[in-house]
Amino acid sequence: MRILFYPGSFDPVTFGHLDVILRARRLADQLIIGVGKHHEKRARFSVEERIDMLQEVLAEAAAAGGWIKIISFDNLAVEAARQHGATALLRGLRDTADFTYEVQMAAMNADIGGEAREPIETIFLAARPQYRHIAAKFVRQIAAMGGDVSAFVPAAVAARLAK
Ligand code: ADP
């Protein structure tokens, strides 16, 4: 069984994240979405709320089915991936900034543990054009100033941001 681990902050989940998640269906038998507990003090939503929103919007996405599991983690993403039996990390690539950062991180992640352990590889999905401008950070800022975020996040998420 091929298991992929998709780590992120998902604060909150956006249409960009959802697109990556649903496209992974053809690459994996199981997708584990790992909501990072790191830097929680600066987060807009608690880890529990972020998981709730992911569950809510994925339940609506017909293609989701039972192949997705959502967990939280507070250790290294590669270690969390190993604990859950994943062979690779899944990440989205939006632009050259993502590319520079992600390629370096993927190489370091593959090296963690040295030669004694099988490397955890990283699989990248290029953001589709209609979603590549979406970043959770800007969604949070727009919502904080009372702006309309309905083009970037599902309605259930927009409603929570408006509260
Ligand atoms: P963000 O950078 O939006 O705060 P996360 O830290 O939760 O999001 O990112 C988790 C993963 O999702 C990263 O690999 C990131 O590149 C990817 N991702 C975020 N937004 C998008 C998008 N609009 N399209 C494709 N991938 C994305």
PDB file of C-alpha atoms and ligand atoms in Angstrom:
ATOM      1  CA  MET A   1       0.000   0.000   0.000  1.00  0.00           C
ATOM      2  CA  ARG A   2       1.446   3.364  -1.032  1.00  0.00           C
ATOM      3  CA  ILE A   3       0.996   5.991   1.675  1.00  0.00           C
ATOM      4  CA  LEU A   4       1.857   9.667   1.164  1.00  0.00           C
ATOM      5  CA  PHE A   5       2.183  12.201   3.959  1.00  0.00           C
ATOM      6  CA  TYR A   6       1.104  15.787   3.222  1.00  0.00           C
ATOM      7  CA  PRO A   7       2.408  18.090   5.966  1.00  0.00           C
ATOM      8  CA  GLY A   8       1.417  21.720   6.338  1.00  0.00           C
ATOM      9  CA  SER A   9      -0.135  24.284   8.608  1.00  0.00           C
ATOM     10  CA  PHE A  10      -3.488  24.427   6.764  1.00  0.00           C
ATOM     11  CA  ASP A  11      -4.320  27.630   8.680  1.00  0.00           C
ATOM     12  CA  PRO A  12      -6.870  27.516   7.102  1.00  0.00           C
ATOM     13  CA  VAL A  13      -7.250  24.954   4.290  1.00  0.00           C
ATOM     14  CA  THR A  14      -7.557  26.710   0.891  1.00  0.00           C
ATOM     15  CA  PHE A  15      -8.678  25.710  -2.605  1.00  0.00           C
ATOM     16  CA  GLY A  16      -4.944  25.318  -3.390  1.00  0.00           C
ATOM     17  CA  HIS A  17      -4.459  22.688  -0.670  1.00  0.00           C
ATOM     18  CA  LEU A  18      -7.687  20.923  -1.668  1.00  0.00           C
ATOM     19  CA  ASP A  19      -6.583  20.674  -5.281  1.00  0.00           C
ATOM     20  CA  VAL A  20      -3.263  19.074  -4.264  1.00  0.00           C
ATOM     21  CA  ILE A  21      -5.103  16.655  -1.944  1.00  0.00           C
ATOM     22  CA  LEU A  22      -7.624  15.501  -4.548  1.00  0.00           C
ATOM     23  CA  ARG A  23      -4.997  15.174  -7.284  1.00  0.00           C
ATOM     24  CA  ALA A  24      -2.998  12.849  -5.018  1.00  0.00           C
ATOM     25  CA  ARG A  25      -5.783  10.267  -5.336  1.00  0.00           C
ATOM     26  CA  ARG A  26      -4.135   8.741  -8.386  1.00  0.00           C
ATOM     27  CA  LEU A  27      -0.707   8.654  -6.756  1.00  0.00           C
ATOM     28  CA  ALA A  28      -1.465   6.999  -3.436  1.00  0.00           C
ATOM     29  CA  ASP A  29      -3.624   4.349  -1.803  1.00  0.00           C
ATOM     30  CA  GLN A  30      -3.774   6.440   1.315  1.00  0.00           C
ATOM     31  CA  LEU A  31      -3.066  10.109   1.979  1.00  0.00           C
ATOM     32  CA  ILE A  32      -2.283  11.234   5.489  1.00  0.00           C
ATOM     33  CA  ILE A  33      -2.709  14.962   5.969  1.00  0.00           C
ATOM     34  CA  GLY A  34      -0.463  16.104   8.810  1.00  0.00           C
ATOM     35  CA  VAL A  35      -1.459  19.361  10.488  1.00  0.00           C
ATOM     36  CA  GLY A  36       1.693  20.771  12.085  1.00  0.00           C
ATOM     37  CA  LYS A  37       1.425  21.898  15.701  1.00  0.00           C
ATOM     38  CA  HIS A  38       4.534  24.051  15.313  1.00  0.00           C
ATOM     39  CA  HIS A  39       4.300  27.824  15.820  1.00  0.00           C
ATOM     40  CA  GLU A  40       0.785  27.470  17.172  1.00  0.00           C
ATOM     41  CA  LYS A  41       1.017  30.773  19.050  1.00  0.00           C
ATOM     42  CA  ARG A  42       1.058  32.653  15.758  1.00  0.00           C
ATOM     43  CA  ALA A  43      -1.757  30.589  14.217  1.00  0.00           C
ATOM     44  CA  ARG A  44      -5.209  31.975  13.412  1.00  0.00           C
ATOM     45  CA  PHE A  45      -6.915  28.640  14.183  1.00  0.00           C
ATOM     46  CA  SER A  46      -6.072  25.941  16.732  1.00  0.00           C
ATOM     47  CA  VAL A  47      -4.910  22.570  15.414  1.00  0.00           C
ATOM     48  CA  GLU A  48      -8.314  21.113  16.363  1.00  0.00           C
ATOM     49  CA  GLU A  49     -10.144  23.786  14.367  1.00  0.00           C
ATOM     50  CA  ARG A  50      -7.846  23.278  11.367  1.00  0.00           C
ATOM     51  CA  ILE A  51      -8.542  19.524  11.459  1.00  0.00           C
ATOM     52  CA  ASP A  52     -12.302  20.161  11.802  1.00  0.00           C
ATOM     53  CA  MET A  53     -12.270  22.406   8.729  1.00  0.00           C
ATOM     54  CA  LEU A  54     -10.280  19.866   6.690  1.00  0.00           C
ATOM     55  CA  GLN A  55     -12.738  17.132   7.683  1.00  0.00           C
ATOM     56  CA  GLU A  56     -15.701  19.306   6.833  1.00  0.00           C
ATOM     57  CA  VAL A  57     -14.508  20.358   3.394  1.00  0.00           C
ATOM     58  CA  LEU A  58     -13.168  16.920   2.475  1.00  0.00           C
ATOM     59  CA  ALA A  59     -16.471  15.284   3.409  1.00  0.00           C
ATOM     60  CA  GLU A  60     -18.042  17.528   0.758  1.00  0.00           C
ATOM     61  CA  ALA A  61     -15.491  16.604  -1.908  1.00  0.00           C
ATOM     62  CA  ALA A  62     -17.049  13.534  -3.502  1.00  0.00           C
ATOM     63  CA  ALA A  63     -13.719  12.084  -4.633  1.00  0.00           C
ATOM     64  CA  ALA A  64     -12.349  12.000  -1.079  1.00  0.00           C
ATOM     65  CA  GLY A  65     -13.869   8.723   0.099  1.00  0.00           C
ATOM     66  CA  GLY A  66     -12.113   6.834   2.880  1.00  0.00           C
ATOM     67  CA  TRP A  67      -8.569   7.066   1.581  1.00  0.00           C
ATOM     68  CA  ILE A  68      -7.702  10.226   3.519  1.00  0.00           C
ATOM     69  CA  LYS A  69      -6.679  10.387   7.169  1.00  0.00           C
ATOM     70  CA  ILE A  70      -6.074  13.649   9.007  1.00  0.00           C
ATOM     71  CA  ILE A  71      -3.710  13.798  11.967  1.00  0.00           C
ATOM     72  CA  SER A  72      -1.703  16.385  13.872  1.00  0.00           C
ATOM     73  CA  PHE A  73       2.031  16.172  14.497  1.00  0.00           C
ATOM     74  CA  ASP A  74       4.632  18.112  16.436  1.00  0.00           C
ATOM     75  CA  ASN A  75       7.821  16.327  15.423  1.00  0.00           C
ATOM     76  CA  LEU A  76       9.794  16.414  12.174  1.00  0.00           C
ATOM     77  CA  ALA A  77       7.608  15.809   9.121  1.00  0.00           C
ATOM     78  CA  VAL A  78       9.874  12.936   7.976  1.00  0.00           C
ATOM     79  CA  GLU A  79       9.589  11.258  11.368  1.00  0.00           C
ATOM     80  CA  ALA A  80       5.805  11.672  11.416  1.00  0.00           C
ATOM     81  CA  ALA A  81       5.710  10.259   7.875  1.00  0.00           C
ATOM     82  CA  ARG A  82       7.719   7.178   8.958  1.00  0.00           C
ATOM     83  CA  GLN A  83       5.515   6.662  12.024  1.00  0.00           C
ATOM     84  CA  HIS A  84       2.481   6.481   9.740  1.00  0.00           C
ATOM     85  CA  GLY A  85       4.099   4.133   7.242  1.00  0.00           C
ATOM     86  CA  ALA A  86       4.458   6.713   4.476  1.00  0.00           C
ATOM     87  CA  THR A  87       7.234   6.380   1.910  1.00  0.00           C
ATOM     88  CA  ALA A  88       7.119   9.954   0.677  1.00  0.00           C
ATOM     89  CA  LEU A  89       6.053  13.476   1.528  1.00  0.00           C
ATOM     90  CA  LEU A  90       3.653  15.363  -0.715  1.00  0.00           C
ATOM     91  CA  ARG A  91       4.128  19.107  -1.267  1.00  0.00           C
ATOM     92  CA  GLY A  92       2.670  21.741  -3.565  1.00  0.00           C
ATOM     93  CA  LEU A  93       4.827  24.091  -5.628  1.00  0.00           C
ATOM     94  CA  ARG A  94       3.435  27.511  -6.460  1.00  0.00           C
ATOM     95  CA  ASP A  95       6.351  29.642  -7.600  1.00  0.00           C
ATOM     96  CA  THR A  96      10.118  30.030  -7.537  1.00  0.00           C
ATOM     97  CA  ALA A  97      10.033  30.977  -3.850  1.00  0.00           C
ATOM     98  CA  ASP A  98       8.352  27.638  -3.043  1.00  0.00           C
ATOM     99  CA  PHE A  99      10.769  25.878  -5.395  1.00  0.00           C
ATOM    100  CA  THR A 100      13.945  27.235  -3.767  1.00  0.00           C
ATOM    101  CA  TYR A 101      12.738  26.471  -0.263  1.00  0.00           C
ATOM    102  CA  GLU A 102      11.074  23.135  -0.996  1.00  0.00           C
ATOM    103  CA  VAL A 103      13.884  21.587  -3.026  1.00  0.00           C
ATOM    104  CA  GLN A 104      16.399  22.330  -0.287  1.00  0.00           C
ATOM    105  CA  MET A 105      14.070  20.982   2.377  1.00  0.00           C
ATOM    106  CA  ALA A 106      13.363  17.835   0.327  1.00  0.00           C
ATOM    107  CA  ALA A 107      17.092  17.132   0.024  1.00  0.00           C
ATOM    108  CA  MET A 108      17.658  17.598   3.754  1.00  0.00           C
ATOM    109  CA  ASN A 109      14.617  15.474   4.603  1.00  0.00           C
ATOM    110  CA  ALA A 110      15.915  12.663   2.392  1.00  0.00           C
ATOM    111  CA  ASP A 111      19.242  12.809   4.256  1.00  0.00           C
ATOM    112  CA  ILE A 112      17.869  12.801   7.790  1.00  0.00           C
ATOM    113  CA  GLY A 113      18.916   9.528   9.373  1.00  0.00           C
ATOM    114  CA  GLY A 114      21.898   9.188   7.038  1.00  0.00           C
ATOM    115  CA  GLU A 115      22.477   6.032   5.055  1.00  0.00           C
ATOM    116  CA  ALA A 116      21.149   3.734   7.756  1.00  0.00           C
ATOM    117  CA  ARG A 117      17.536   4.324   6.727  1.00  0.00           C
ATOM    118  CA  GLU A 118      15.605   4.376   3.488  1.00  0.00           C
ATOM    119  CA  PRO A 119      15.180   8.031   2.480  1.00  0.00           C
ATOM    120  CA  ILE A 120      11.792   9.692   2.651  1.00  0.00           C
ATOM    121  CA  GLU A 121      11.399  11.213  -0.804  1.00  0.00           C
ATOM    122  CA  THR A 122       9.242  14.234  -1.621  1.00  0.00           C
ATOM    123  CA  ILE A 123       6.685  14.278  -4.425  1.00  0.00           C
ATOM    124  CA  PHE A 124       5.801  17.743  -5.735  1.00  0.00           C
ATOM    125  CA  LEU A 125       2.610  18.724  -7.474  1.00  0.00           C
ATOM    126  CA  ALA A 126       2.796  21.977  -9.424  1.00  0.00           C
ATOM    127  CA  ALA A 127      -0.079  24.238  -8.435  1.00  0.00           C
ATOM    128  CA  ARG A 128      -2.663  24.537 -11.179  1.00  0.00           C
ATOM    129  CA  PRO A 129      -2.846  28.061 -12.673  1.00  0.00           C
ATOM    130  CA  GLN A 130      -6.242  28.852 -11.178  1.00  0.00           C
ATOM    131  CA  TYR A 131      -4.947  28.198  -7.640  1.00  0.00           C
ATOM    132  CA  ARG A 132      -1.279  29.119  -7.704  1.00  0.00           C
ATOM    133  CA  HIS A 133      -1.748  32.629  -6.296  1.00  0.00           C
ATOM    134  CA  ILE A 134      -3.572  31.392  -3.196  1.00  0.00           C
ATOM    135  CA  ALA A 135      -1.679  31.452   0.113  1.00  0.00           C
ATOM    136  CA  ALA A 136      -3.236  30.833   3.533  1.00  0.00           C
ATOM    137  CA  LYS A 137      -1.182  33.731   4.929  1.00  0.00           C
ATOM    138  CA  PHE A 138      -2.912  36.244   2.626  1.00  0.00           C
ATOM    139  CA  VAL A 139      -6.311  34.645   3.202  1.00  0.00           C
ATOM    140  CA  ARG A 140      -5.829  35.304   6.939  1.00  0.00           C
ATOM    141  CA  GLN A 141      -4.810  38.919   6.304  1.00  0.00           C
ATOM    142  CA  ILE A 142      -7.701  39.633   3.923  1.00  0.00           C
ATOM    143  CA  ALA A 143     -10.231  38.085   6.324  1.00  0.00           C
ATOM    144  CA  ALA A 144      -8.781  40.022   9.269  1.00  0.00           C
ATOM    145  CA  MET A 145      -9.493  43.263   7.378  1.00  0.00           C
ATOM    146  CA  GLY A 146     -13.052  42.178   6.596  1.00  0.00           C
ATOM    147  CA  GLY A 147     -12.357  41.252   2.945  1.00  0.00           C
ATOM    148  CA  ASP A 148     -14.183  38.628   0.884  1.00  0.00           C
ATOM    149  CA  VAL A 149     -12.190  35.367   0.757  1.00  0.00           C
ATOM    150  CA  SER A 150     -14.793  33.259  -1.054  1.00  0.00           C
ATOM    151  CA  ALA A 151     -12.545  32.918  -4.136  1.00  0.00           C
ATOM    152  CA  PHE A 152      -9.799  31.307  -2.046  1.00  0.00           C
ATOM    153  CA  VAL A 153     -11.432  29.011   0.505  1.00  0.00           C
ATOM    154  CA  PRO A 154     -14.574  26.829   0.713  1.00  0.00           C
ATOM    155  CA  ALA A 155     -17.702  28.514   2.117  1.00  0.00           C
ATOM    156  CA  ALA A 156     -17.441  26.683   5.450  1.00  0.00           C
ATOM    157  CA  VAL A 157     -13.924  28.077   5.959  1.00  0.00           C
ATOM    158  CA  ALA A 158     -14.940  31.587   4.877  1.00  0.00           C
ATOM    159  CA  ALA A 159     -17.762  31.472   7.436  1.00  0.00           C
ATOM    160  CA  ARG A 160     -15.347  30.561  10.236  1.00  0.00           C
ATOM    161  CA  LEU A 161     -12.948  33.311   9.203  1.00  0.00           C
ATOM    162  CA  ALA A 162     -15.788  35.838   9.302  1.00  0.00           C
ATOM    163  CA  LYS A 163     -16.567  34.979  12.965  1.00  0.00           C
TER     164      LYS A 163
HETATM  165  P1  ADP B   1       0.632  28.138   3.099  1.00  0.00           P
HETATM  166  O1  ADP B   1       1.998  28.238   2.493  1.00  0.00           O
HETATM  167  O2  ADP B   1      -0.460  28.567   2.146  1.00  0.00           O
HETATM  168  O3  ADP B   1       0.511  28.734   4.465  1.00  0.00           O
HETATM  169  P2  ADP B   1       0.963  25.459   4.186  1.00  0.00           P
HETATM  170  O4  ADP B   1       2.107  25.847   5.025  1.00  0.00           O
HETATM  171  O5  ADP B   1      -0.189  24.874   4.887  1.00  0.00           O
HETATM  172  O6  ADP B   1       0.334  26.630   3.304  1.00  0.00           O
HETATM  173  O7  ADP B   1       1.473  24.575   2.979  1.00  0.00           O
HETATM  174  C1  ADP B   1       1.357  23.201   2.897  1.00  0.00           C
HETATM  175  C2  ADP B   1       1.733  22.762   1.505  1.00  0.00           C
HETATM  176  O8  ADP B   1       0.716  23.174   0.591  1.00  0.00           O
HETATM  177  C3  ADP B   1       3.022  23.342   0.935  1.00  0.00           C
HETATM  178  O9  ADP B   1       3.655  22.340   0.167  1.00  0.00           O
HETATM  179  C4  ADP B   1       2.553  24.445   0.052  1.00  0.00           C
HETATM  180  O10 ADP B   1       3.473  24.723  -0.985  1.00  0.00           O
HETATM  181  C5  ADP B   1       1.279  23.847  -0.499  1.00  0.00           C
HETATM  182  N1  ADP B   1       0.362  24.868  -0.974  1.00  0.00           N
HETATM  183  C6  ADP B   1      -0.103  25.926  -0.297  1.00  0.00           C
HETATM  184  N2  ADP B   1      -0.923  26.673  -1.068  1.00  0.00           N
HETATM  185  C7  ADP B   1      -0.961  26.059  -2.289  1.00  0.00           C
HETATM  186  C8  ADP B   1      -1.598  26.356  -3.552  1.00  0.00           C
HETATM  187  N3  ADP B   1      -2.346  27.449  -3.695  1.00  0.00           N
HETATM  188  N4  ADP B   1      -1.417  25.488  -4.568  1.00  0.00           N
HETATM  189  C9  ADP B   1      -0.635  24.402  -4.420  1.00  0.00           C
HETATM  190  N5  ADP B   1       0.024  24.078  -3.277  1.00  0.00           N
HETATM  191  C10 ADP B   1      -0.136  24.897  -2.226  1.00  0.00           C
END
